[in-house]
CSV table of C-alpha atoms in Angstrom, one decimal:
chain,number,residue,atom,x,y,z
A,1470,GLU,CA,34.7,7.0,-27.8
A,1471,THR,CA,33.8,9.1,-31.4
A,1472,GLY,CA,30.9,10.5,-33.4
A,1473,VAL,CA,27.4,8.5,-33.3
A,1474,THR,CA,27.2,5.3,-30.4
A,1475,GLN,CA,24.4,2.5,-31.4
A,1476,THR,CA,23.5,0.1,-28.9
A,1477,PRO,CA,21.8,-2.6,-29.7
A,1478,ARG,CA,24.1,-3.3,-33.0
A,1479,HIS,CA,21.4,-6.4,-33.4
A,1480,LEU,CA,18.2,-7.6,-31.9
A,1481,VAL,CA,16.0,-10.1,-32.3
A,1482,MET,CA,12.4,-9.6,-30.9
A,1483,GLY,CA,9.0,-11.3,-30.8
A,1484,MET,CA,5.8,-8.9,-31.9
A,1485,THR,CA,5.3,-9.3,-27.4
A,1486,ASN,CA,8.9,-8.2,-26.3
A,1487,LYS,CA,9.5,-4.8,-25.3
A,1488,LYS,CA,13.0,-3.5,-25.8
A,1489,SER,CA,14.7,-0.5,-26.7
A,1490,LEU,CA,17.0,1.5,-28.7
A,1491,LYS,CA,20.0,3.4,-27.5
A,1492,CYS,CA,21.9,6.6,-29.2
A,1493,GLU,CA,24.6,9.0,-27.9
A,1494,GLN,CA,26.3,11.5,-29.9
A,1495,HIS,CA,29.9,13.1,-28.5
A,1496,LEU,CA,29.9,15.3,-30.6
A,1497,GLY,CA,27.9,18.3,-29.2
A,1498,HIS,CA,25.3,18.8,-31.6
A,1499,ASN,CA,21.8,20.3,-30.8
A,1500,ALA,CA,19.4,18.1,-33.0
A,1501,MET,CA,19.5,14.0,-32.8
A,1502,TYR,CA,17.3,11.5,-35.2
A,1503,TRP,CA,15.9,8.9,-35.8
A,1504,TYR,CA,15.6,7.5,-38.9
A,1505,LYS,CA,14.6,3.9,-40.8
A,1506,GLN,CA,16.4,2.1,-43.2
A,1507,SER,CA,14.1,-0.9,-45.2
A,1508,ALA,CA,15.4,-2.6,-48.4
A,1509,LYS,CA,14.2,-0.6,-51.2
A,1510,LYS,CA,13.2,2.1,-50.0
A,1511,PRO,CA,14.3,6.0,-48.8
A,1512,LEU,CA,15.7,6.7,-45.1
A,1513,GLU,CA,12.8,7.8,-43.8
A,1514,LEU,CA,12.6,10.1,-40.9
A,1515,MET,CA,11.2,9.5,-37.6
A,1516,PHE,CA,11.6,11.4,-34.9
A,1517,VAL,CA,13.7,14.2,-34.4
A,1518,TYR,CA,14.6,16.6,-30.9
A,1519,SER,CA,16.0,19.3,-31.2
A,1520,LEU,CA,17.4,20.7,-27.4
A,1521,GLU,CA,15.7,18.1,-26.0
A,1522,GLU,CA,12.2,18.9,-27.2
A,1523,ARG,CA,10.2,16.9,-30.6
A,1524,VAL,CA,10.7,19.0,-32.9
A,1525,GLU,CA,9.6,16.5,-35.7
A,1526,ASN,CA,6.7,13.5,-35.4
A,1527,ASN,CA,7.3,12.2,-38.6
A,1528,SER,CA,3.5,10.2,-38.7
A,1529,VAL,CA,5.3,6.6,-36.5
A,1530,PRO,CA,2.8,4.8,-35.8
A,1531,SER,CA,2.8,5.2,-31.7
A,1532,ARG,CA,4.6,0.9,-30.5
A,1533,PHE,CA,7.3,3.2,-31.2
A,1534,SER,CA,8.2,5.3,-28.3
A,1535,PRO,CA,10.9,8.3,-28.8
A,1536,GLU,CA,12.7,9.7,-25.4
A,1537,CYS,CA,15.4,11.6,-25.5
A,1538,PRO,CA,16.2,13.5,-21.5
A,1539,ASN,CA,19.6,15.2,-23.1
A,1540,SER,CA,21.1,17.0,-25.2
A,1541,SER,CA,23.7,13.5,-25.6
A,1542,HIS,CA,21.1,10.6,-25.2
A,1543,LEU,CA,17.6,9.3,-27.8
A,1544,PHE,CA,16.4,6.0,-27.2
A,1545,LEU,CA,13.7,4.0,-29.1
A,1546,HIS,CA,11.6,2.1,-27.3
A,1547,LEU,CA,9.7,-0.3,-29.4
A,1548,HIS,CA,7.0,-1.9,-28.1
A,1549,THR,CA,4.1,-4.8,-29.9
A,1550,LEU,CA,6.1,-3.7,-32.9
A,1551,GLN,CA,5.1,-5.9,-35.9
A,1552,PRO,CA,7.0,-8.3,-38.6
A,1553,GLU,CA,7.6,-4.4,-41.3
A,1554,ASP,CA,9.3,-2.8,-39.0
A,1555,SER,CA,11.7,-4.8,-39.5
A,1556,ALA,CA,14.9,-2.3,-40.3
A,1557,LEU,CA,18.0,-0.8,-39.9
A,1558,TYR,CA,17.3,2.2,-37.9
A,1559,LEU,CA,20.0,5.1,-37.8
A,1560,CYS,CA,20.1,8.1,-35.0
A,1561,ALA,CA,22.0,11.0,-36.9
A,1562,SER,CA,23.0,14.3,-34.5
A,1563,SER,CA,23.9,17.5,-36.4
A,1564,GLN,CA,24.8,20.6,-34.5
A,1565,ASP,CA,21.6,23.1,-35.9
A,1566,TYR,CA,18.6,22.2,-38.5
A,1567,ARG,CA,21.1,22.5,-41.4
A,1568,GLY,CA,23.8,21.1,-41.0
A,1569,GLU,CA,25.5,17.3,-41.8
A,1570,LEU,CA,24.6,14.1,-40.5
A,1571,PHE,CA,26.7,12.3,-37.8
A,1572,PHE,CA,24.9,8.9,-38.7
A,1573,GLY,CA,25.8,6.2,-35.8
A,1574,GLU,CA,26.3,3.0,-37.6
A,1575,GLY,CA,22.7,1.3,-36.8
A,1576,SER,CA,20.8,-1.1,-34.9
A,1577,ARG,CA,19.8,-3.7,-36.8
A,1578,LEU,CA,15.8,-4.9,-35.6
A,1579,THR,CA,14.1,-8.0,-36.6
A,1580,VAL,CA,11.0,-8.8,-35.8
A,1581,LEU,CA,9.4,-12.8,-35.4
B,977,THR,CA,4.9,14.0,-51.2
B,978,GLN,CA,9.0,14.7,-51.7
B,979,LEU,CA,9.5,12.1,-53.6
B,980,LEU,CA,13.9,11.9,-55.0
B,981,GLU,CA,14.8,10.0,-57.3
B,982,GLN,CA,18.6,8.1,-57.9
B,983,SER,CA,20.4,7.2,-61.2
B,984,PRO,CA,20.6,4.3,-61.6
B,985,GLN,CA,19.1,2.3,-58.9
B,986,PHE,CA,22.1,-0.5,-59.0
B,987,LEU,CA,25.3,0.1,-61.4
B,988,SER,CA,28.6,-2.9,-61.7
B,989,ILE,CA,31.4,-1.8,-63.0
B,990,GLN,CA,35.5,-2.5,-64.0
B,991,GLU,CA,38.6,-1.0,-62.0
B,992,GLY,CA,39.0,3.0,-64.0
B,993,GLU,CA,36.0,3.3,-65.3
B,994,ASN,CA,33.6,6.4,-65.0
B,995,LEU,CA,30.3,6.7,-64.1
B,996,THR,CA,27.8,9.1,-63.0
B,997,VAL,CA,24.8,9.5,-60.9
B,998,TYR,CA,21.4,11.0,-60.6
B,999,CYS,CA,19.3,12.7,-58.5
B,1000,ASN,CA,16.4,14.3,-59.7
B,1001,SER,CA,13.3,16.4,-57.8
B,1002,SER,CA,10.5,18.7,-58.4
B,1003,SER,CA,11.2,20.2,-55.8
B,1004,VAL,CA,13.5,22.8,-54.7
B,1005,PHE,CA,16.0,22.0,-51.9
B,1006,SER,CA,18.1,25.3,-49.8
B,1007,SER,CA,20.7,22.5,-50.3
B,1008,LEU,CA,21.5,19.8,-50.8
B,1009,GLN,CA,23.7,16.3,-49.2
B,1010,TRP,CA,25.4,13.2,-51.2
B,1011,TYR,CA,26.3,10.7,-48.2
B,1012,ARG,CA,28.6,7.1,-49.3
B,1013,GLN,CA,27.2,4.3,-47.1
B,1014,GLU,CA,28.5,0.6,-46.8
B,1015,PRO,CA,27.8,-2.4,-45.2
B,1016,GLY,CA,27.2,-2.2,-41.8
B,1017,GLU,CA,27.9,1.6,-41.2
B,1018,GLY,CA,26.0,4.3,-41.4
B,1019,PRO,CA,25.3,7.2,-43.9
B,1020,VAL,CA,28.8,9.0,-44.3
B,1021,LEU,CA,28.8,12.7,-45.5
B,1022,LEU,CA,30.5,13.2,-48.9
B,1023,VAL,CA,29.9,17.4,-49.9
B,1024,THR,CA,27.3,20.0,-49.2
B,1025,VAL,CA,26.5,21.9,-52.7
B,1026,VAL,CA,24.2,24.9,-51.6
B,1027,THR,CA,23.9,27.6,-54.6
B,1028,GLY,CA,22.8,26.4,-57.6
B,1029,GLY,CA,25.0,26.1,-60.8
B,1030,GLU,CA,27.8,24.9,-57.2
B,1031,VAL,CA,31.0,22.4,-59.1
B,1032,LYS,CA,32.7,20.8,-56.3
B,1033,LYS,CA,35.3,18.8,-55.8
B,1034,LEU,CA,37.1,15.6,-54.1
B,1035,LYS,CA,39.5,14.1,-55.4
B,1036,ARG,CA,38.1,12.0,-58.6
B,1037,LEU,CA,34.6,12.9,-57.2
B,1038,THR,CA,32.4,15.8,-58.6
B,1039,PHE,CA,29.9,17.0,-56.9
B,1040,GLN,CA,26.9,19.1,-59.4
B,1041,PHE,CA,24.1,21.1,-57.8
B,1042,GLY,CA,21.6,22.0,-60.7
B,1043,ASP,CA,20.7,25.6,-61.3
B,1044,ALA,CA,17.1,24.9,-60.8
B,1045,ARG,CA,18.3,23.6,-57.1
B,1046,LYS,CA,16.2,20.7,-57.6
B,1047,ASP,CA,18.6,18.1,-58.8
B,1048,SER,CA,21.5,17.0,-58.7
B,1049,SER,CA,25.5,15.0,-59.9
B,1050,LEU,CA,27.6,12.7,-58.7
B,1051,HIS,CA,30.2,11.8,-62.3
B,1052,ILE,CA,33.0,9.5,-60.4
B,1053,THR,CA,36.7,9.7,-62.8
B,1054,ALA,CA,38.9,6.1,-63.0
B,1055,ALA,CA,36.6,4.8,-60.4
B,1056,GLN,CA,38.1,1.7,-57.0
B,1057,PRO,CA,36.7,-0.8,-55.6
B,1058,GLY,CA,36.9,1.2,-52.7
B,1059,ASP,CA,34.7,3.4,-54.6
B,1060,THR,CA,31.9,0.4,-53.6
B,1061,GLY,CA,28.9,1.6,-51.4
B,1062,LEU,CA,25.7,2.8,-51.5
B,1063,TYR,CA,25.7,6.3,-52.5
B,1064,LEU,CA,23.0,8.6,-50.7
B,1065,CYS,CA,21.2,12.0,-52.0
B,1066,ALA,CA,19.3,14.2,-48.9
B,1067,GLY,CA,17.4,17.6,-49.9
B,1068,ALA,CA,17.4,20.0,-47.1
B,1069,ARG,CA,13.5,21.5,-47.1
B,1070,GLY,CA,13.0,23.9,-44.0
B,1071,THR,CA,14.1,22.7,-40.5
B,1072,TYR,CA,15.5,19.8,-39.1
B,1073,LYS,CA,13.4,17.9,-43.2
B,1074,TYR,CA,16.2,16.5,-45.2
B,1075,ILE,CA,14.9,13.7,-47.7
B,1076,PHE,CA,16.9,10.4,-49.3
B,1077,GLY,CA,16.3,9.6,-52.2
B,1078,THR,CA,16.2,6.0,-53.9
B,1079,GLY,CA,19.9,5.8,-53.2
B,1080,THR,CA,22.5,4.2,-56.0
B,1081,ARG,CA,24.4,0.7,-55.5
B,1082,LEU,CA,27.8,0.9,-57.3
B,1083,LYS,CA,29.2,-2.5,-57.0
B,1084,VAL,CA,33.8,-1.4,-58.6
B,1085,LEU,CA,35.0,-4.7,-59.2
B,1086,ALA,CA,38.6,-5.3,-59.7
């Protein structure tokens, strides 16, 4: 596989469920990101990891919990979400802090 | 709040027409990127501009970075249906910080 892959592509969950989104990059990049894309709003940066260390946490509610076990994998653990959290969650990677972002295809989340 | 405003928000044109999309901010960026996103996919980088006044061409697409590095434009010549998509600009501010624009949704009709 090449590039950035995200699973699942689609997820429907209730407000009391716990689920996780997974991202894997095969590009040898050092940084990985979670972005949220909602209708009519710009892409919102949620978290950034550089060499497995969290370097950015953009005031994201604690019901979103990121995990970066190594430089190739990034998870977003979801717990007690709200309907307004329904969105497309995009994972991206970059070689360094100035490089271009390579995005995955996204995980479309619907919270009922 | 740092904001990148894109205009127009929506654009529907006929094949063969020219168009320009604008990306404006009151903030200075060290570099600016343009991405295109198609339905069901993540954004894909088109170009990065770094120097104020820089112009880059990618086939029928021409990108310009403003002299003060606060704004940018994307011009498409002779648009084709394959150009349809969501165009996003993103400004780099500091380390790992990309501020994305509000987006321009382009539809090119055959």
